[in-house]
Amino acid sequence: MPQKKNPIVGKLIRGKTGRITGALVSLLTTLKGLPTSYQRDLQEDKEALFSAYDQVADMVVIAAGAIAATEFRDEKTSRTRGQSALLATEAADYLVRKGIPFRQAHDLVGKLLREAEKQGKNWIELPLTELQKISPEIGPDFAKSLTVEAALAARKVPGGTSPDSVRAAIADLEKRIRGIGATK
């Protein structure tokens, strides 16, 4: 969605995964063809292995720096979290649940955003009758489904963003960490 803004560090790290995965494939290919005796094949594993290690080590340092430098501004977060563009995907999902194909729902949400911008309003503030001119499937429950809380709660799957899913992931991580400490 066009409203997303990804930090550059995340993009760089994501970009490095291709190179690291390539090194893994190279190593696995060498090992796959390895005969029962050594035969010097493993001379070729070092370059890819060391390069991948160096890349991962550098990315860990960069990620740690980015996380350490990250500052969350609660007052700004609270002020901007109701902005309509942040919930564009939720609006498209709402229309999909009403039976509209996602591609069409995406276009309709774009029209809603442009209409609200033209009127100088937040699209959630538009009267239901105006919203229904763009998409008759929009009902009175539309605005209620476009809150940060509703968006988070809708992602109740393992690894999702719902509060229950996050609590479960934290509990699982804590359990795994305790398990690692217990084996030493």
PDB file of C-alpha atoms in Angstrom:
ATOM      1  CA  MET A   1       0.000   0.000   0.000  1.00  0.00           C
ATOM      2  CA  PRO A   2       1.336   3.461  -0.842  1.00  0.00           C
ATOM      3  CA  GLN A   3       1.010   4.784   2.733  1.00  0.00           C
ATOM      4  CA  LYS A   4       3.751   2.474   4.031  1.00  0.00           C
ATOM      5  CA  LYS A   5       7.130   3.918   4.920  1.00  0.00           C
ATOM      6  CA  ASN A   6       9.850   1.389   5.732  1.00  0.00           C
ATOM      7  CA  PRO A   7      13.051   2.436   7.486  1.00  0.00           C
ATOM      8  CA  ILE A   8      16.087   2.218   5.193  1.00  0.00           C
ATOM      9  CA  VAL A   9      17.950  -0.102   7.584  1.00  0.00           C
ATOM     10  CA  GLY A  10      15.183  -2.681   7.275  1.00  0.00           C
ATOM     11  CA  LYS A  11      15.342  -2.460   3.495  1.00  0.00           C
ATOM     12  CA  LEU A  12      19.106  -2.941   3.482  1.00  0.00           C
ATOM     13  CA  ILE A  13      18.898  -5.949   5.765  1.00  0.00           C
ATOM     14  CA  ARG A  14      16.113  -7.459   3.685  1.00  0.00           C
ATOM     15  CA  GLY A  15      18.228  -6.883   0.557  1.00  0.00           C
ATOM     16  CA  LYS A  16      21.179  -8.755   2.073  1.00  0.00           C
ATOM     17  CA  THR A  17      19.093 -11.874   2.593  1.00  0.00           C
ATOM     18  CA  GLY A  18      19.335 -12.719  -1.108  1.00  0.00           C
ATOM     19  CA  ARG A  19      23.106 -12.705  -0.971  1.00  0.00           C
ATOM     20  CA  ILE A  20      23.172 -14.772   2.212  1.00  0.00           C
ATOM     21  CA  THR A  21      20.630 -17.239   0.815  1.00  0.00           C
ATOM     22  CA  GLY A  22      22.782 -17.510  -2.331  1.00  0.00           C
ATOM     23  CA  ALA A  23      25.780 -18.433  -0.161  1.00  0.00           C
ATOM     24  CA  LEU A  24      23.682 -21.107   1.550  1.00  0.00           C
ATOM     25  CA  VAL A  25      22.561 -22.566  -1.785  1.00  0.00           C
ATOM     26  CA  SER A  26      26.186 -22.584  -2.973  1.00  0.00           C
ATOM     27  CA  LEU A  27      27.305 -24.448   0.143  1.00  0.00           C
ATOM     28  CA  LEU A  28      24.440 -26.931  -0.023  1.00  0.00           C
ATOM     29  CA  THR A  29      25.141 -27.601  -3.700  1.00  0.00           C
ATOM     30  CA  THR A  30      28.777 -28.335  -2.904  1.00  0.00           C
ATOM     31  CA  LEU A  31      27.799 -30.654  -0.054  1.00  0.00           C
ATOM     32  CA  LYS A  32      25.150 -32.410  -2.133  1.00  0.00           C
ATOM     33  CA  GLY A  33      27.669 -33.575  -4.680  1.00  0.00           C
ATOM     34  CA  LEU A  34      30.292 -34.536  -2.127  1.00  0.00           C
ATOM     35  CA  PRO A  35      31.518 -38.080  -2.599  1.00  0.00           C
ATOM     36  CA  THR A  36      32.061 -40.384   0.364  1.00  0.00           C
ATOM     37  CA  SER A  37      35.695 -39.337   0.599  1.00  0.00           C
ATOM     38  CA  TYR A  38      36.805 -35.716   0.946  1.00  0.00           C
ATOM     39  CA  GLN A  39      38.306 -35.082  -2.563  1.00  0.00           C
ATOM     40  CA  ARG A  40      39.041 -31.357  -1.933  1.00  0.00           C
ATOM     41  CA  ASP A  41      35.473 -30.277  -2.750  1.00  0.00           C
ATOM     42  CA  LEU A  42      35.221 -28.427   0.520  1.00  0.00           C
ATOM     43  CA  GLN A  43      37.849 -25.901  -0.608  1.00  0.00           C
ATOM     44  CA  GLU A  44      34.951 -24.145  -2.319  1.00  0.00           C
ATOM     45  CA  ASP A  45      32.777 -23.754   0.778  1.00  0.00           C
ATOM     46  CA  LYS A  46      34.979 -21.198   2.561  1.00  0.00           C
ATOM     47  CA  GLU A  47      34.408 -18.120   0.435  1.00  0.00           C
ATOM     48  CA  ALA A  48      30.602 -18.314   0.584  1.00  0.00           C
ATOM     49  CA  LEU A  49      30.567 -19.297   4.252  1.00  0.00           C
ATOM     50  CA  PHE A  50      32.887 -16.502   5.423  1.00  0.00           C
ATOM     51  CA  SER A  51      31.167 -13.929   3.223  1.00  0.00           C
ATOM     52  CA  ALA A  52      27.749 -14.885   4.589  1.00  0.00           C
ATOM     53  CA  TYR A  53      29.078 -14.756   8.143  1.00  0.00           C
ATOM     54  CA  ASP A  54      30.561 -11.277   7.588  1.00  0.00           C
ATOM     55  CA  GLN A  55      27.294 -10.041   6.045  1.00  0.00           C
ATOM     56  CA  VAL A  56      25.177 -11.385   8.918  1.00  0.00           C
ATOM     57  CA  ALA A  57      27.570  -9.977  11.547  1.00  0.00           C
ATOM     58  CA  ASP A  58      27.450  -6.534   9.906  1.00  0.00           C
ATOM     59  CA  MET A  59      23.659  -6.594   9.635  1.00  0.00           C
ATOM     60  CA  VAL A  60      23.270  -7.576  13.303  1.00  0.00           C
ATOM     61  CA  VAL A  61      25.398  -4.573  14.314  1.00  0.00           C
ATOM     62  CA  ILE A  62      23.400  -2.271  12.033  1.00  0.00           C
ATOM     63  CA  ALA A  63      20.049  -3.632  13.272  1.00  0.00           C
ATOM     64  CA  ALA A  64      21.143  -3.251  16.894  1.00  0.00           C
ATOM     65  CA  GLY A  65      22.129   0.358  16.211  1.00  0.00           C
ATOM     66  CA  ALA A  66      18.839   1.090  14.499  1.00  0.00           C
ATOM     67  CA  ILE A  67      16.860  -0.400  17.372  1.00  0.00           C
ATOM     68  CA  ALA A  68      18.936   1.463  19.958  1.00  0.00           C
ATOM     69  CA  ALA A  69      18.376   4.745  18.083  1.00  0.00           C
ATOM     70  CA  THR A  70      14.642   4.196  17.638  1.00  0.00           C
ATOM     71  CA  GLU A  71      12.570   6.657  19.592  1.00  0.00           C
ATOM     72  CA  PHE A  72       8.847   6.192  20.013  1.00  0.00           C
ATOM     73  CA  ARG A  73       6.928   9.405  20.543  1.00  0.00           C
ATOM     74  CA  ASP A  74       3.702   8.456  22.270  1.00  0.00           C
ATOM     75  CA  GLU A  75       2.108  11.873  21.783  1.00  0.00           C
ATOM     76  CA  LYS A  76       2.774  11.834  18.026  1.00  0.00           C
ATOM     77  CA  THR A  77       1.687   8.202  17.743  1.00  0.00           C
ATOM     78  CA  SER A  78      -1.578   8.993  19.517  1.00  0.00           C
ATOM     79  CA  ARG A  79      -2.172  12.013  17.305  1.00  0.00           C
ATOM     80  CA  THR A  80      -1.526  10.221  13.997  1.00  0.00           C
ATOM     81  CA  ARG A  81      -2.970   6.791  14.684  1.00  0.00           C
ATOM     82  CA  GLY A  82      -6.456   7.807  13.589  1.00  0.00           C
ATOM     83  CA  GLN A  83      -5.272   9.104  10.228  1.00  0.00           C
ATOM     84  CA  SER A  84      -7.272   7.428   7.551  1.00  0.00           C
ATOM     85  CA  ALA A  85      -4.432   6.432   5.248  1.00  0.00           C
ATOM     86  CA  LEU A  86      -2.947   4.289   8.007  1.00  0.00           C
ATOM     87  CA  LEU A  87      -6.067   2.154   7.951  1.00  0.00           C
ATOM     88  CA  ALA A  88      -6.455   1.878   4.177  1.00  0.00           C
ATOM     89  CA  THR A  89      -5.738  -1.852   4.206  1.00  0.00           C
ATOM     90  CA  GLU A  90      -8.361  -2.343   6.916  1.00  0.00           C
ATOM     91  CA  ALA A  91     -10.904  -0.493   4.770  1.00  0.00           C
ATOM     92  CA  ALA A  92     -10.054  -2.707   1.796  1.00  0.00           C
ATOM     93  CA  ASP A  93     -10.382  -5.789   4.023  1.00  0.00           C
ATOM     94  CA  TYR A  94     -13.784  -4.505   5.199  1.00  0.00           C
ATOM     95  CA  LEU A  95     -14.958  -4.316   1.577  1.00  0.00           C
ATOM     96  CA  VAL A  96     -13.517  -7.775   0.846  1.00  0.00           C
ATOM     97  CA  ARG A  97     -15.567  -9.167   3.756  1.00  0.00           C
ATOM     98  CA  LYS A  98     -18.595  -7.603   2.012  1.00  0.00           C
ATOM     99  CA  GLY A  99     -17.823  -9.670  -1.104  1.00  0.00           C
ATOM    100  CA  ILE A 100     -15.788  -7.222  -3.200  1.00  0.00           C
ATOM    101  CA  PRO A 101     -12.589  -8.573  -4.816  1.00  0.00           C
ATOM    102  CA  PHE A 102      -9.465  -7.067  -3.216  1.00  0.00           C
ATOM    103  CA  ARG A 103      -8.276  -5.314  -6.390  1.00  0.00           C
ATOM    104  CA  GLN A 104     -11.619  -3.521  -6.694  1.00  0.00           C
ATOM    105  CA  ALA A 105     -11.705  -2.813  -2.942  1.00  0.00           C
ATOM    106  CA  HIS A 106      -8.247  -1.241  -3.195  1.00  0.00           C
ATOM    107  CA  ASP A 107      -9.460   1.071  -5.976  1.00  0.00           C
ATOM    108  CA  LEU A 108     -12.578   2.022  -4.015  1.00  0.00           C
ATOM    109  CA  VAL A 109     -10.524   2.914  -0.938  1.00  0.00           C
ATOM    110  CA  GLY A 110      -8.349   5.127  -3.144  1.00  0.00           C
ATOM    111  CA  LYS A 111     -11.497   6.900  -4.353  1.00  0.00           C
ATOM    112  CA  LEU A 112     -12.672   7.354  -0.757  1.00  0.00           C
ATOM    113  CA  LEU A 113      -9.338   8.875   0.222  1.00  0.00           C
ATOM    114  CA  ARG A 114      -9.314  11.238  -2.759  1.00  0.00           C
ATOM    115  CA  GLU A 115     -12.890  12.357  -2.080  1.00  0.00           C
ATOM    116  CA  ALA A 116     -12.101  13.080   1.565  1.00  0.00           C
ATOM    117  CA  GLU A 117      -8.958  14.963   0.575  1.00  0.00           C
ATOM    118  CA  LYS A 118     -10.942  17.004  -1.925  1.00  0.00           C
ATOM    119  CA  GLN A 119     -13.340  17.969   0.880  1.00  0.00           C
ATOM    120  CA  GLY A 120     -10.521  18.579   3.365  1.00  0.00           C
ATOM    121  CA  LYS A 121     -11.821  15.910   5.744  1.00  0.00           C
ATOM    122  CA  ASN A 122     -10.737  12.631   7.238  1.00  0.00           C
ATOM    123  CA  TRP A 123     -12.544   9.964   5.193  1.00  0.00           C
ATOM    124  CA  ILE A 124     -13.944   8.387   8.348  1.00  0.00           C
ATOM    125  CA  GLU A 125     -15.725  11.705   8.986  1.00  0.00           C
ATOM    126  CA  LEU A 126     -17.564  11.575   5.640  1.00  0.00           C
ATOM    127  CA  PRO A 127     -21.287  10.942   6.015  1.00  0.00           C
ATOM    128  CA  LEU A 128     -22.409   7.381   5.329  1.00  0.00           C
ATOM    129  CA  THR A 129     -24.447   8.547   2.318  1.00  0.00           C
ATOM    130  CA  GLU A 130     -21.306   9.989   0.686  1.00  0.00           C
ATOM    131  CA  LEU A 131     -19.328   6.834   1.404  1.00  0.00           C
ATOM    132  CA  GLN A 132     -22.109   4.728  -0.088  1.00  0.00           C
ATOM    133  CA  LYS A 133     -22.025   6.787  -3.303  1.00  0.00           C
ATOM    134  CA  ILE A 134     -18.550   5.371  -3.858  1.00  0.00           C
ATOM    135  CA  SER A 135     -19.364   1.896  -2.546  1.00  0.00           C
ATOM    136  CA  PRO A 136     -22.926   0.871  -1.639  1.00  0.00           C
ATOM    137  CA  GLU A 137     -21.514  -2.049   0.371  1.00  0.00           C
ATOM    138  CA  ILE A 138     -20.288   0.339   3.072  1.00  0.00           C
ATOM    139  CA  GLY A 139     -22.521   0.053   6.089  1.00  0.00           C
ATOM    140  CA  PRO A 140     -22.921   1.842   9.418  1.00  0.00           C
ATOM    141  CA  ASP A 141     -20.244  -0.460  10.936  1.00  0.00           C
ATOM    142  CA  PHE A 142     -17.577   0.887   8.550  1.00  0.00           C
ATOM    143  CA  ALA A 143     -16.159   3.577  10.859  1.00  0.00           C
ATOM    144  CA  LYS A 144     -16.110   1.186  13.840  1.00  0.00           C
ATOM    145  CA  SER A 145     -13.945  -1.262  11.896  1.00  0.00           C
ATOM    146  CA  LEU A 146     -11.397   1.457  11.105  1.00  0.00           C
ATOM    147  CA  THR A 147      -9.683   1.884  14.446  1.00  0.00           C
ATOM    148  CA  VAL A 148      -6.193   0.839  15.411  1.00  0.00           C
ATOM    149  CA  GLU A 149      -7.661  -1.451  18.053  1.00  0.00           C
ATOM    150  CA  ALA A 150      -9.938  -3.152  15.501  1.00  0.00           C
ATOM    151  CA  ALA A 151      -7.061  -3.457  13.020  1.00  0.00           C
ATOM    152  CA  LEU A 152      -4.820  -5.130  15.590  1.00  0.00           C
ATOM    153  CA  ALA A 153      -7.570  -7.419  16.901  1.00  0.00           C
ATOM    154  CA  ALA A 154      -8.394  -8.568  13.358  1.00  0.00           C
ATOM    155  CA  ARG A 155      -4.957 -10.161  13.043  1.00  0.00           C
ATOM    156  CA  LYS A 156      -5.561 -12.920  15.602  1.00  0.00           C
ATOM    157  CA  VAL A 157      -3.314 -15.597  14.105  1.00  0.00           C
ATOM    158  CA  PRO A 158       0.002 -17.019  15.322  1.00  0.00           C
ATOM    159  CA  GLY A 159       2.542 -14.273  14.739  1.00  0.00           C
ATOM    160  CA  GLY A 160      -0.224 -11.712  14.206  1.00  0.00           C
ATOM    161  CA  THR A 161      -0.608  -8.278  15.757  1.00  0.00           C
ATOM    162  CA  SER A 162      -3.645  -8.889  17.954  1.00  0.00           C
ATOM    163  CA  PRO A 163      -2.942  -8.323  21.650  1.00  0.00           C
ATOM    164  CA  ASP A 164      -3.663 -12.009  22.331  1.00  0.00           C
ATOM    165  CA  SER A 165      -1.256 -13.128  19.579  1.00  0.00           C
ATOM    166  CA  VAL A 166       1.477 -10.801  20.845  1.00  0.00           C
ATOM    167  CA  ARG A 167       1.036 -12.023  24.434  1.00  0.00           C
ATOM    168  CA  ALA A 168       1.211 -15.636  23.211  1.00  0.00           C
ATOM    169  CA  ALA A 169       4.385 -14.908  21.209  1.00  0.00           C
ATOM    170  CA  ILE A 170       6.020 -13.251  24.220  1.00  0.00           C
ATOM    171  CA  ALA A 171       5.066 -16.160  26.472  1.00  0.00           C
ATOM    172  CA  ASP A 172       6.424 -18.634  23.918  1.00  0.00           C
ATOM    173  CA  LEU A 173       9.691 -16.709  23.601  1.00  0.00           C
ATOM    174  CA  GLU A 174      10.101 -16.507  27.385  1.00  0.00           C
ATOM    175  CA  LYS A 175       9.451 -20.251  27.643  1.00  0.00           C
ATOM    176  CA  ARG A 176      12.047 -20.969  24.944  1.00  0.00           C
ATOM    177  CA  ILE A 177      14.595 -18.702  26.609  1.00  0.00           C
ATOM    178  CA  ARG A 178      14.050 -20.452  29.956  1.00  0.00           C
ATOM    179  CA  GLY A 179      14.444 -23.790  28.147  1.00  0.00           C
ATOM    180  CA  ILE A 180      17.786 -22.733  26.688  1.00  0.00           C
ATOM    181  CA  GLY A 181      19.062 -21.670  30.110  1.00  0.00           C
ATOM    182  CA  ALA A 182      17.908 -24.965  31.644  1.00  0.00           C
ATOM    183  CA  THR A 183      19.976 -27.097  29.246  1.00  0.00           C
ATOM    184  CA  LYS A 184      23.313 -25.532  30.231  1.00  0.00           C
TER     185      LYS A 184
END
